Amino acid sequence: MCDMLDEGGKESLVVAVCREASDKSPRAFWAFRRLGYLQVRQNKWSEAVQSLQHAIRGYPNCADLWEALGLAYQRLGMFTAAIKSYGRAIELEDSRVFALVESGNILLMLGSFRKGVEQFRLALDISPQSVSAHYGLASGLLGLSKECINLGAFRWGASLLEEASKLAKGSTCLAGNLSCIWKLHGDIQLTYAKCFPWMEEGQSLEIDEEAFKTSILSWKRTCCLAAISASRSYQRALHLAPCQANIYTDIAITSDLICTLKESYERDLNAWQLPEKMSLGGLLLEGDNSEFWVALGCLSGHNALKQHAFIRGLQLDVSLAVAWAYLGKLYRKEGEKQLARQAFDCSRSIDPSLALPWAGMSADTHAREPTQDEPFESCLRAVQILPLAEFQIGLAKLSMLSGHLSSSQVFGAIQQAVQRAPYYPESHNLNGLVCEARFDYGSAAAAYRLARCAISTLAGTVPKSCFRDISINLARSLSRAGNALDAVQECEDLEKEGLLDVEGLQIYAISLWQLGKNKLALSVARNLVIAVSTEERTSGAGAITFFCRLLYYISGQESAITNILKMPKELFQSSKVSFIVSAIHALDRSDQLESVVSSSRQFLASYEDITGMHLLIALTKLIKHGSGQCLNFQSGVDHLRKALHMYPNSNLLRNLLGYLLLSCKEWEDTHIATRCCIIDPSDCSSEEGLKLSCEILAAGAVACYATDNGNQKFSFPTCRDQCLNGPMAIPQLQKWLLREPWNHNARYLLILNFLQKAREERFPRHLCIVLERLLRVALSNQFYSKKDMSYQYQKFQLLLCASEISLQSGDTISSINYAKDASVLLLPNGYLFFAHLLLCRAYAVEHNFVNLQEEYLSCLELKTDYHIGWICLKLMESQYKLETESNILKLSSEEYLKEIRSSRNMWMAVFDLVQGLISLWNRNFLHAEESLAQACSLVGAESCLFLCHGAICMELARQQCSSQFLSLAIKSLTKVQETSLFPLPVVSALLAQAEGSLGFKAKWERNLRLEWFSWPPEMRPAELFFQMHLLARQSKVGSDSSSSSRVESWQSRQRWVLRAIHLNPSCLRYWNVLQKLMD
Amino acid sequence: MKLAGLKSIDNAHEESVWAVTWVPATDARPALLLTGSLDETVKLWRPDELVLEGKNTGHCLGVVSVAAHPSGVIAASASLDSFIRVFDVDTNATIATLEAPPSEVWQMQFNPKGTTLAVAGGGSASIKLWDTATWELIDTLSIPRPEGSKPSDKSGSKKFVLSVAWSPDGRRLACGSMDGTISVFDVTRAKFLHHLEGHFMPVRSLVYSPIDPRVLFSASDDSHVNMYDAEGKSLLAAMSGHASWVLSVDVSPDGAAIATGSSDRTVRLWDLSMRAAVQTMSNHTDQVWGVAFRPPGGTGIRAGRLASVSDDKSISLYDYAGR
């Protein structure tokens, strides 16, 4: 029936029928559907929503219903609901062009261009002829590109716009007479003209002026063509829809842009200009549109008219932030600062997301207080809101004053400014300055060259000083980039024109010096000093220090000193100069500069300067109090200790102190060195030549024989001077390596520390593998091919490490190869000794006694002043019965012993220990006892020596059955117990045995118990368990009340024996005892 | 958008924690947190209570990087001595051990399809690509030397590659170097495209926006976080606020926010629409080496999660609420 009525055109009847049906039954979905469609047709949106919702309950899979519901929601302004409904329709039937297009439109309106564009693309795939999809896609791309442009991604924006423009053009073919398409095309072209970036072709250093000119011109032409095309499109649009007032304004804006691009500034003040006229056209149609008034104000050439237009706009809408902002700009131009500031303030408080007032405020505050950060911050805000070249250049200028030149924000801004204002020399110049501040001198020089090209294309309108500044900038960055030849060329050109100022002279001199033209450099530097001393005295410190340094480098210390003495004293009144003079003074043995130095030091004021000077003084003392080739470390250390007392938080002084302590030849203070440095992970700045706290820590840890004090699993160090921070070194070094993975020094120190750790743990396989890999990379570093002594030394150490690791993992051939490589490096004999020593060991392992003898002799020949080397050699000699003529070894080692003073006794004792050990190997116990007794008498508290002595005495006592040796042993061993830092194993057992032999039962018991506790649990030997069994038997015999708490009563005698057998099943004694016990 | 602290575990490792990533959820379990530390172990944690699920040992030096396969089944960890261990997440069975010269393995990332593992090649100035089926090296993308420099030039070490990132469509690879440049590669053609400039100190972390394959975020020692148009070669925004090195950056799954960790001991949340820091978390007491957003997926899990790890040996978990 409905269909029939519908056919008859009786719509209202259909509605009535449906209403009735739906009222009667809520399940009459067909009626709701029909009703819904009709209501949509009649634009009764809210009713339609209800009907459609109801209908959907009956037909949930009907795409038409969903689409209609979407439309209804859209018309009601419920956009998210509309998008969902459309989405459902598309889900049900993916060829719904209408739903796609409309949801795209909504998304565009909501500002999510990306999603909108996706929808339109889908729609176009389905129906490539759809005009609305074309239009939507083009406007979506326009919106997206505007988003990009606001971020500063001009290239991205431009590429999007190109696509959009193509689409819009295409849709004009589909539907020629739609004004809005032409308007869209105009908008796209206008935006394109405003964002098309200038691109530098090729990054070559030599920039051809002609090429630059043509590239600028072609860029301008592209922009201009786009603007013209925009203007044409707007005109078409206007032609089609003449009553659209806003198109007048659009044309006005476009023609203004064309004017600026063509630089046709010759304005006839009487005639109406095109932009003005067109914007008036818009106003004639819609006189009460405040924005048109603002546009007129912006485009007009007459200040009075401008002001009138802005004020008129504000009268219409007092909260129009843009009008306030432009009014402010106008006032500022006219010099009315007060009014300008008020206008900007007004605008900013209305709309803080407007860029112009921020920029205006920044210029304003800059004029008042130029050194503050505030103008920079506000200008940065302006740039972030709107990436306009003018703002960006302003930002770069402000950053130069506030010291933000190297910040990334400024870099990004100026890069974008160059893209949009390539014709303006200042943008290139500032780009150069920013690059220079970021140490990219090559790009800086290229930018300066571009700036000069830009000046020459602008011809005549730029003052000469600007040209000079840019040229000096260029010369400076060239010289910093290491291109001295070109820098000199630039300076010479400047000199010809008489434009060389103080800075220029300095660059000139240093470039000449780099080229090796010393005489010319010196004469230029003299001119510089003259220029400085006649001009201004206060700011000339830089020039003076420069002159002194140049003089020192070119003509040496003596001439520098005489020149300094000749110069007037007033020139030295600054901290900078004081450092230079002090440094030269440090190297001068005759103290000619004493008075100059002391007078100039009065001008040190800041904390950094003073601590720096203390550092220098300490180094001076090192040199001056030293003799010959030796530095006097002690005096340096003394000075630093005093200085550190005054400035306890100076890391600079601490690190140097640590370094000096480590450098002392006698290695007595290495454990202190690590303590005086503060490890601060955030302190990563390393100045050249100074040591980091990390390096001190690592070097200290390597220098101490036993680092892993906390871990008794591997060793029982008897050294009293413990390197407390030692175990920290490896994690610290890894942290350092993570921070600076390219740092070869960190890697080197990590390897050394790892080797130390591996040695302590008796070279376990996994550590050896890690070390091998680390070494392979470190050795392949080309860095070590340098001839410099310190690199060679590091390479030597690495090679020795590699050789040692190969030796320990049983690969003698590569071990020998590494050691051979090490032995041919250009290093002092004292170091090379150790390469040959290692070769001795490797050959010994190979049983190659001919080569062993040879290497042994070359060791003797090379000699070393490191005692440990002699000791090792001595051991080798005795172990492999190497032949020598007479007693060279003993003589030479004693010769070197004479040189040391404070630790002499220690070394003598060690030599005695070695003698004793050798005698021991020869089974000459009496002789060994003698040597060790002597060693013990030399050093009072070295538990290790006493332990050896005690043990040998015990053996002698056993052999000779004499109680005299027993008492000697007891004396020594008791001493060990007293002096060692923690109970050493074996000592108490020996002592117990000795005491037991003399019949002191209580002491025997006590010592055995001590012995139990002096072993780490997992290392206790079988014999110890057996001894505990004896002890348990003893206490059972005694069986007094307090025995239950003792160690031996922890378990039964049988258990003790069983555990001993478990550990060492091969010992028959244990089995025998067990059998007895079982019985 | 907002971060809210959920759980923090002090002494989660015995030493500094250096690396963190999320292992995506599988059918059997939710997403897990994977951390690597200087104590030479890799640990697995189950959110939100951060229950320790597993501990993997076997590295000889500190673990500098961890990466998880998009399927959530396997993961990789790399240590300072440049061994990469690829293992099954649930069983901890070693699947492969990849070896490179020390100093040549830093950040790692699986590509979105999971067919390739990209490794920032440190001193070799390249990205190494490993096939995840055969575990063989399939390609090396080298950063070209600047013109005019000799092969023996020391500047080679300036291109030390620290970080690497795949674009969400898997077509681009970006790597950050010590001198602050970022290099972009076309993966399918194995070709270097261009450098992105704007940092002048090492770039430690990179991440592409999940919603736009052109947009790349970078974290650098110059204390800035930069946002690039990686195709158009331009710097879109430089965000400042950290007081020291920015060590790590990650982008939220909705693409609306990024989180950074820094040497200044803070974690910051940045709103990308404002391009400014909106929140600063200062619960760590030492530098923060890693931040990671939980990827979407898994059954019934909607809430956003952010994890951060630090030199102070702790792990923190936050709730991230977008808009």
Coordinates of C-alpha atoms in Angstrom, one line a residue, chain A residues 523-953:
Chain A
S523 CA 104.5 40.3 11.9
V524 CA 100.7 40.1 11.6
A525 CA 100.5 39.2 15.2
R526 CA 102.6 42.2 16.1
N527 CA 100.2 44.4 14.2
L528 CA 97.5 42.8 16.2
V529 CA 99.1 43.6 19.5
I530 CA 99.6 47.2 18.3
A531 CA 96.0 47.5 17.2
V532 CA 94.9 46.1 20.5
S533 CA 97.1 48.3 22.7
T534 CA 96.1 51.5 21.0
E535 CA 92.4 50.7 20.9
E536 CA 91.0 49.2 24.1
R537 CA 93.0 47.6 26.9
T538 CA 90.4 45.6 28.6
S539 CA 89.2 43.4 25.8
G540 CA 92.6 42.7 24.4
A541 CA 93.4 39.8 26.7
G542 CA 92.5 37.3 24.0
A543 CA 94.8 38.9 21.5
I544 CA 97.7 39.1 24.0
T545 CA 97.3 35.4 24.9
F546 CA 97.2 34.6 21.3
F547 CA 100.3 36.5 20.6
C548 CA 102.2 34.9 23.4
R549 CA 101.2 31.4 22.4
L550 CA 102.1 32.1 18.8
L551 CA 105.4 33.5 19.8
Y552 CA 106.1 30.4 21.9
Y553 CA 105.2 28.0 19.2
I554 CA 107.2 29.8 16.5
S555 CA 110.3 31.2 18.0
G556 CA 110.5 29.2 21.2
Q557 CA 110.5 29.8 24.9
E558 CA 113.4 32.2 25.2
S559 CA 112.1 34.7 22.6
A560 CA 108.7 34.5 24.1
I561 CA 110.0 35.4 27.5
T562 CA 112.1 38.3 26.3
N563 CA 109.1 39.6 24.4
I564 CA 106.8 39.3 27.4
L565 CA 109.3 41.2 29.5
K566 CA 109.4 43.9 27.0
M567 CA 105.6 44.4 26.8
P568 CA 104.0 46.9 29.1
K569 CA 102.7 45.4 32.4
E570 CA 99.2 46.7 31.9
L571 CA 98.6 44.2 29.2
F572 CA 98.8 41.3 31.6
Q573 CA 95.9 42.3 33.8
S574 CA 93.6 39.4 33.1
S575 CA 93.2 35.9 34.2
K576 CA 93.6 34.5 30.6
V577 CA 97.0 36.1 30.2
S578 CA 98.0 34.9 33.6
F579 CA 97.5 31.3 32.6
I580 CA 99.7 31.7 29.5
V581 CA 102.4 33.5 31.3
S582 CA 102.4 31.0 34.2
A583 CA 102.6 28.1 31.7
I584 CA 105.6 29.6 30.0
H585 CA 107.1 30.3 33.4
A586 CA 106.7 26.7 34.4
L587 CA 108.9 25.6 31.6
D588 CA 111.5 28.3 32.3
R589 CA 114.3 27.1 34.6
S590 CA 115.7 30.6 35.1
D591 CA 112.6 32.1 36.6
Q592 CA 112.7 35.3 34.6
L593 CA 109.0 35.8 34.6
E594 CA 108.6 35.6 38.4
S595 CA 107.4 39.2 38.8
V596 CA 105.1 39.2 35.8
V597 CA 103.5 36.0 37.0
S598 CA 102.9 37.1 40.5
S599 CA 101.4 40.4 39.5
S600 CA 99.1 38.9 36.9
R601 CA 97.8 36.3 39.3
Q602 CA 96.0 39.0 41.2
F603 CA 93.4 39.0 38.5
L604 CA 92.2 35.5 39.0
A605 CA 88.8 35.8 40.5
S606 CA 86.5 32.9 39.7
Y607 CA 86.6 29.5 41.4
E608 CA 87.4 27.7 38.2
D609 CA 90.3 30.1 37.5
I610 CA 91.8 29.7 40.9
T611 CA 91.6 25.9 41.0
G612 CA 92.9 25.8 37.5
M613 CA 95.9 27.9 38.6
H614 CA 96.6 25.6 41.5
L615 CA 96.7 22.8 39.0
L616 CA 99.2 24.7 36.9
I617 CA 101.3 25.6 40.0
A618 CA 101.4 21.9 41.0
L619 CA 102.6 21.0 37.6
T620 CA 105.2 23.8 37.7
K621 CA 106.5 22.4 41.0
L622 CA 106.7 19.0 39.4
I623 CA 109.0 20.4 36.7
K624 CA 111.0 22.9 38.7
H625 CA 111.8 20.7 41.7
G626 CA 112.6 17.7 39.6
S627 CA 116.1 16.9 38.4
G628 CA 117.0 16.0 34.8
Q629 CA 114.5 13.7 33.3
C630 CA 112.7 13.0 36.6
L631 CA 109.8 14.9 37.8
N632 CA 109.4 15.6 41.4
F633 CA 106.1 14.1 42.1
Q634 CA 106.3 14.6 45.9
S635 CA 106.3 18.4 45.6
G636 CA 103.4 18.4 43.2
V637 CA 101.5 16.1 45.6
D638 CA 102.3 18.3 48.5
H639 CA 101.0 21.4 46.8
L640 CA 97.8 19.7 45.6
R641 CA 97.1 18.4 49.1
K642 CA 97.2 21.9 50.4
A643 CA 95.1 23.3 47.6
L644 CA 92.6 20.5 48.0
H645 CA 92.3 21.5 51.7
M646 CA 91.1 24.9 50.5
Y647 CA 89.0 23.7 47.6
P648 CA 87.8 20.3 48.7
N649 CA 85.1 20.0 46.0
S650 CA 87.4 20.6 43.1
N651 CA 87.3 17.4 41.0
L652 CA 90.1 18.9 38.8
L653 CA 92.5 19.0 41.7
R654 CA 91.4 15.6 43.0
N655 CA 92.0 13.9 39.7
L656 CA 95.4 15.4 39.2
L657 CA 96.3 14.4 42.7
G658 CA 95.2 10.8 42.0
Y659 CA 97.2 10.9 38.8
L660 CA 100.3 12.1 40.4
L661 CA 100.0 9.5 43.2
L662 CA 99.7 6.8 40.6
S663 CA 102.7 8.2 38.7
C664 CA 105.1 8.0 41.5
K665 CA 107.7 5.4 40.7
E666 CA 107.6 3.6 44.0
W667 CA 103.9 2.7 43.9
E668 CA 103.4 3.2 47.6
D669 CA 100.3 5.3 47.2
T670 CA 98.4 3.6 44.5
H671 CA 95.8 2.5 47.0
I672 CA 95.3 6.1 48.2
A673 CA 95.0 7.4 44.6
T674 CA 91.7 5.7 44.0
R675 CA 90.4 7.1 47.3
C676 CA 91.0 10.8 46.5
C677 CA 88.8 10.7 43.3
I678 CA 85.1 11.0 43.3
I679 CA 83.4 8.9 40.7
D680 CA 80.6 10.9 39.3
P681 CA 78.9 9.3 36.3
S682 CA 77.4 12.6 35.2
D683 CA 80.9 14.2 34.9
C684 CA 81.8 13.1 31.4
S685 CA 83.5 16.2 30.1
S686 CA 87.1 15.3 29.5
E687 CA 89.5 18.1 28.7
E688 CA 92.4 17.2 26.7
G689 CA 95.4 16.0 28.7
L690 CA 93.6 15.8 32.0
K691 CA 92.7 12.5 33.5
L692 CA 89.2 11.4 34.5
S693 CA 88.3 10.0 37.8
C694 CA 87.3 6.8 36.1
E695 CA 90.7 6.4 34.6
I696 CA 92.4 7.0 38.0
L697 CA 90.2 4.3 39.5
A698 CA 90.9 1.8 36.8
A699 CA 94.6 2.4 36.8
G700 CA 94.7 2.2 40.6
A701 CA 92.8 -1.1 40.5
V702 CA 95.3 -2.5 38.0
A703 CA 98.2 -1.2 40.0
C704 CA 97.1 -3.0 43.1
Y705 CA 98.0 -6.7 43.0
A706 CA 94.8 -7.8 44.7
T707 CA 91.7 -6.0 43.8
D708 CA 89.0 -8.5 44.7
N709 CA 89.6 -8.2 48.4
G710 CA 86.0 -9.0 49.3
N711 CA 86.1 -12.3 47.5
Q712 CA 88.3 -14.8 49.4
K713 CA 87.6 -17.6 47.0
F714 CA 90.6 -16.9 44.9
S715 CA 93.3 -15.3 47.0
F716 CA 94.3 -14.3 50.5
P717 CA 96.1 -11.0 50.0
T718 CA 98.4 -10.0 52.8
C719 CA 98.8 -6.4 51.6
R720 CA 97.9 -3.9 54.3
D721 CA 97.2 -1.1 51.8
Q722 CA 94.0 -2.2 50.4
C723 CA 92.6 -0.7 47.2
L724 CA 89.1 -0.2 48.5
N725 CA 87.5 0.8 45.3
G726 CA 89.1 -2.0 43.3
P727 CA 86.1 -4.2 42.8
M728 CA 84.1 -1.2 41.6
A729 CA 86.5 -0.7 38.7
I730 CA 85.1 -3.2 36.2
P731 CA 81.4 -2.1 36.5
Q732 CA 82.5 1.5 36.5
L733 CA 84.5 1.0 33.3
Q734 CA 81.6 -0.8 31.7
K735 CA 79.4 2.1 32.5
W736 CA 81.9 4.4 31.0
L737 CA 82.1 2.3 27.9
L738 CA 78.4 2.4 27.6
R739 CA 78.4 6.1 27.8
E740 CA 81.3 6.5 25.3
P741 CA 81.6 3.2 23.4
W742 CA 84.0 4.8 21.0
N743 CA 86.5 5.6 23.7
H744 CA 89.5 3.5 23.2
N745 CA 90.9 4.5 26.6
A746 CA 87.9 3.0 28.4
R747 CA 88.3 -0.2 26.4
Y748 CA 92.0 -0.4 27.1
L749 CA 91.5 0.1 30.8
L750 CA 88.7 -2.5 30.9
I751 CA 91.0 -5.0 29.2
L752 CA 93.7 -4.4 31.8
N753 CA 91.3 -4.7 34.7
F754 CA 89.8 -7.8 33.2
L755 CA 93.2 -9.4 32.9
Q756 CA 93.8 -8.6 36.5
K757 CA 90.6 -10.3 37.4
A758 CA 91.4 -13.3 35.2
R759 CA 94.8 -13.6 36.8
E760 CA 93.3 -13.6 40.3
E761 CA 90.8 -16.2 39.3
R762 CA 93.6 -18.3 37.7
F763 CA 92.6 -17.6 34.1
P764 CA 89.2 -19.4 33.9
R765 CA 88.2 -20.2 30.3
H766 CA 85.2 -17.9 29.9
L767 CA 87.2 -14.8 31.0
C768 CA 90.0 -15.7 28.6
I769 CA 87.5 -15.8 25.7
V770 CA 86.1 -12.4 26.6
L771 CA 89.6 -11.0 26.9
E772 CA 90.6 -12.5 23.6
R773 CA 87.7 -10.9 21.8
L774 CA 88.2 -7.6 23.4
L775 CA 91.9 -7.7 22.6
R776 CA 91.4 -8.6 19.0
V777 CA 89.2 -5.5 18.4
A778 CA 91.4 -3.2 20.5
L779 CA 94.5 -4.3 18.6
S780 CA 92.8 -3.8 15.2
N781 CA 92.1 -0.2 16.1
Q782 CA 94.0 1.9 13.6
F783 CA 94.5 4.3 16.5
Y784 CA 97.5 2.4 17.7
S785 CA 99.4 2.8 14.5
K786 CA 100.3 6.3 15.6
K787 CA 103.9 6.8 16.5
D788 CA 103.2 8.7 19.6
M789 CA 104.8 7.2 22.7
S790 CA 101.6 6.9 24.8
Y791 CA 99.8 5.0 22.0
Q792 CA 102.8 2.7 21.4
Y793 CA 102.8 2.0 25.2
Q794 CA 99.1 1.1 25.2
K795 CA 99.7 -1.1 22.2
F796 CA 102.6 -2.8 24.0
Q797 CA 100.5 -3.5 27.0
L798 CA 97.7 -4.9 24.9
L799 CA 100.1 -7.2 23.0
L800 CA 101.5 -8.4 26.3
C801 CA 98.0 -9.1 27.5
A802 CA 97.2 -11.0 24.4
S803 CA 100.4 -13.0 24.7
E804 CA 99.7 -13.8 28.3
I805 CA 96.1 -14.9 27.5
S806 CA 97.4 -17.1 24.7
L807 CA 100.0 -18.6 27.0
Q808 CA 97.4 -19.4 29.6
S809 CA 95.1 -21.0 27.2
G810 CA 97.9 -23.2 25.9
D811 CA 98.5 -21.5 22.5
T812 CA 102.2 -20.9 22.8
I813 CA 102.7 -20.1 19.1
S814 CA 100.5 -17.1 19.1
S815 CA 101.7 -16.1 22.5
I816 CA 105.2 -16.0 21.1
N817 CA 104.0 -14.1 18.1
Y818 CA 102.3 -11.4 20.1
A819 CA 105.3 -11.1 22.4
K820 CA 107.6 -10.7 19.4
D821 CA 105.4 -8.0 18.0
A822 CA 105.6 -6.3 21.3
S823 CA 109.3 -6.6 21.5
V824 CA 109.9 -4.6 18.3
L825 CA 107.9 -1.5 19.3
L826 CA 109.8 1.7 19.7
L827 CA 109.8 1.9 23.4
P828 CA 112.4 2.3 26.2
N829 CA 114.4 -0.8 27.0
G830 CA 112.9 -0.9 30.5
Y831 CA 109.5 -1.8 28.9
L832 CA 110.8 -4.1 26.2
F833 CA 112.4 -6.2 28.9
F834 CA 109.0 -7.5 29.7
A835 CA 108.3 -8.6 26.2
H836 CA 111.4 -10.7 26.3
L837 CA 110.6 -12.0 29.7
L838 CA 107.3 -13.2 28.4
L839 CA 109.1 -14.8 25.5
C840 CA 111.3 -16.7 28.0
R841 CA 108.2 -18.1 29.7
A842 CA 106.7 -19.1 26.4
Y843 CA 109.8 -20.9 25.2
A844 CA 110.1 -22.5 28.6
V845 CA 106.7 -24.0 28.1
E846 CA 107.7 -25.2 24.7
H847 CA 110.9 -26.7 26.2
N848 CA 112.8 -24.7 23.6
F849 CA 115.9 -24.1 25.7
V850 CA 118.1 -22.6 23.0
N851 CA 115.7 -19.7 22.4
L852 CA 115.0 -19.5 26.1
Q853 CA 118.7 -18.9 26.8
E854 CA 118.8 -16.3 24.0
E855 CA 115.8 -14.3 25.3
Y856 CA 117.2 -14.6 28.8
L857 CA 120.4 -12.9 27.7
S858 CA 118.6 -10.2 25.8
C859 CA 116.6 -9.5 29.0
L860 CA 119.9 -9.1 30.8
E861 CA 121.1 -6.8 28.1
L862 CA 118.0 -4.6 28.0
K863 CA 117.8 -4.2 31.8
T864 CA 114.8 -2.6 33.5
D865 CA 114.3 -0.4 36.5
Y866 CA 111.2 -2.3 37.5
H867 CA 112.3 -4.7 40.3
I868 CA 109.5 -7.1 39.7
G869 CA 111.1 -7.8 36.3
W870 CA 114.4 -8.8 37.9
I871 CA 112.6 -11.0 40.4
C872 CA 110.8 -12.9 37.7
L873 CA 114.0 -13.3 35.7
K874 CA 115.7 -14.6 38.8
L875 CA 113.0 -17.2 39.2
M876 CA 113.3 -18.2 35.6
E877 CA 117.0 -18.5 35.9
S878 CA 116.9 -20.9 38.8
Q879 CA 114.0 -22.9 37.6
Y880 CA 115.5 -23.7 34.2
K881 CA 119.2 -23.6 35.2
L882 CA 120.1 -20.9 32.8
E883 CA 123.7 -20.2 32.4
T884 CA 125.2 -16.7 32.9
E885 CA 128.7 -15.4 33.0
S886 CA 129.5 -14.4 36.6
N887 CA 126.7 -12.9 38.6
I888 CA 125.3 -10.2 36.3
L889 CA 121.7 -10.7 37.4
K890 CA 122.5 -10.1 41.0
L891 CA 124.7 -7.2 40.3
S892 CA 122.3 -5.3 38.0
S893 CA 119.3 -5.9 40.2
E894 CA 121.2 -4.6 43.2
E895 CA 122.3 -1.6 41.1
Y896 CA 118.6 -0.7 40.5
L897 CA 117.8 -1.3 44.1
K898 CA 120.1 1.5 45.1
E899 CA 117.9 4.0 43.3
I900 CA 114.8 3.5 45.5
R901 CA 114.7 5.0 48.9
S902 CA 111.5 4.6 50.8
S903 CA 110.5 1.1 49.8
R904 CA 114.1 -0.2 49.7
N905 CA 113.7 -2.6 52.6
M906 CA 110.6 -4.1 51.1
W907 CA 112.3 -4.9 47.9
M908 CA 115.4 -6.3 49.6
A909 CA 113.1 -8.6 51.6
V910 CA 111.4 -9.7 48.4
F911 CA 114.8 -10.6 47.0
D912 CA 115.6 -12.5 50.1
L913 CA 112.3 -14.3 49.8
V914 CA 113.1 -15.3 46.2
Q915 CA 116.5 -16.5 47.4
G916 CA 114.9 -18.5 50.1
L917 CA 112.4 -20.1 47.7
I918 CA 115.2 -21.0 45.3
S919 CA 117.1 -22.7 48.1
L920 CA 113.9 -24.5 49.0
W921 CA 113.6 -25.9 45.6
N922 CA 117.2 -27.1 45.9
R923 CA 116.1 -28.7 49.1
N924 CA 118.6 -26.6 51.0
F925 CA 116.4 -25.8 53.9
L926 CA 119.0 -24.3 56.2
H927 CA 120.0 -21.8 53.6
A928 CA 116.3 -21.0 52.8
E929 CA 115.7 -20.4 56.5
E930 CA 118.6 -18.0 56.7
S931 CA 117.4 -16.0 53.7
L932 CA 113.9 -15.8 55.0
A933 CA 115.0 -14.9 58.5
Q934 CA 116.9 -12.0 56.9
A935 CA 113.8 -11.0 54.9
C936 CA 111.7 -11.0 58.1
S937 CA 114.2 -8.9 59.9
L938 CA 114.0 -6.3 57.1
V939 CA 110.3 -5.9 57.0
G940 CA 108.4 -5.8 60.3
A941 CA 104.9 -6.7 59.4
E942 CA 104.6 -8.7 56.2
S943 CA 102.7 -11.8 57.2
C944 CA 103.5 -13.6 54.0
L945 CA 107.3 -13.7 54.7
F946 CA 106.7 -14.8 58.3
L947 CA 104.5 -17.6 57.1
C948 CA 107.2 -18.9 54.7
H949 CA 109.7 -18.7 57.5
G950 CA 107.5 -20.5 59.9
A951 CA 106.8 -23.3 57.4
I952 CA 110.4 -23.8 56.6
C953 CA 111.3 -23.9 60.3

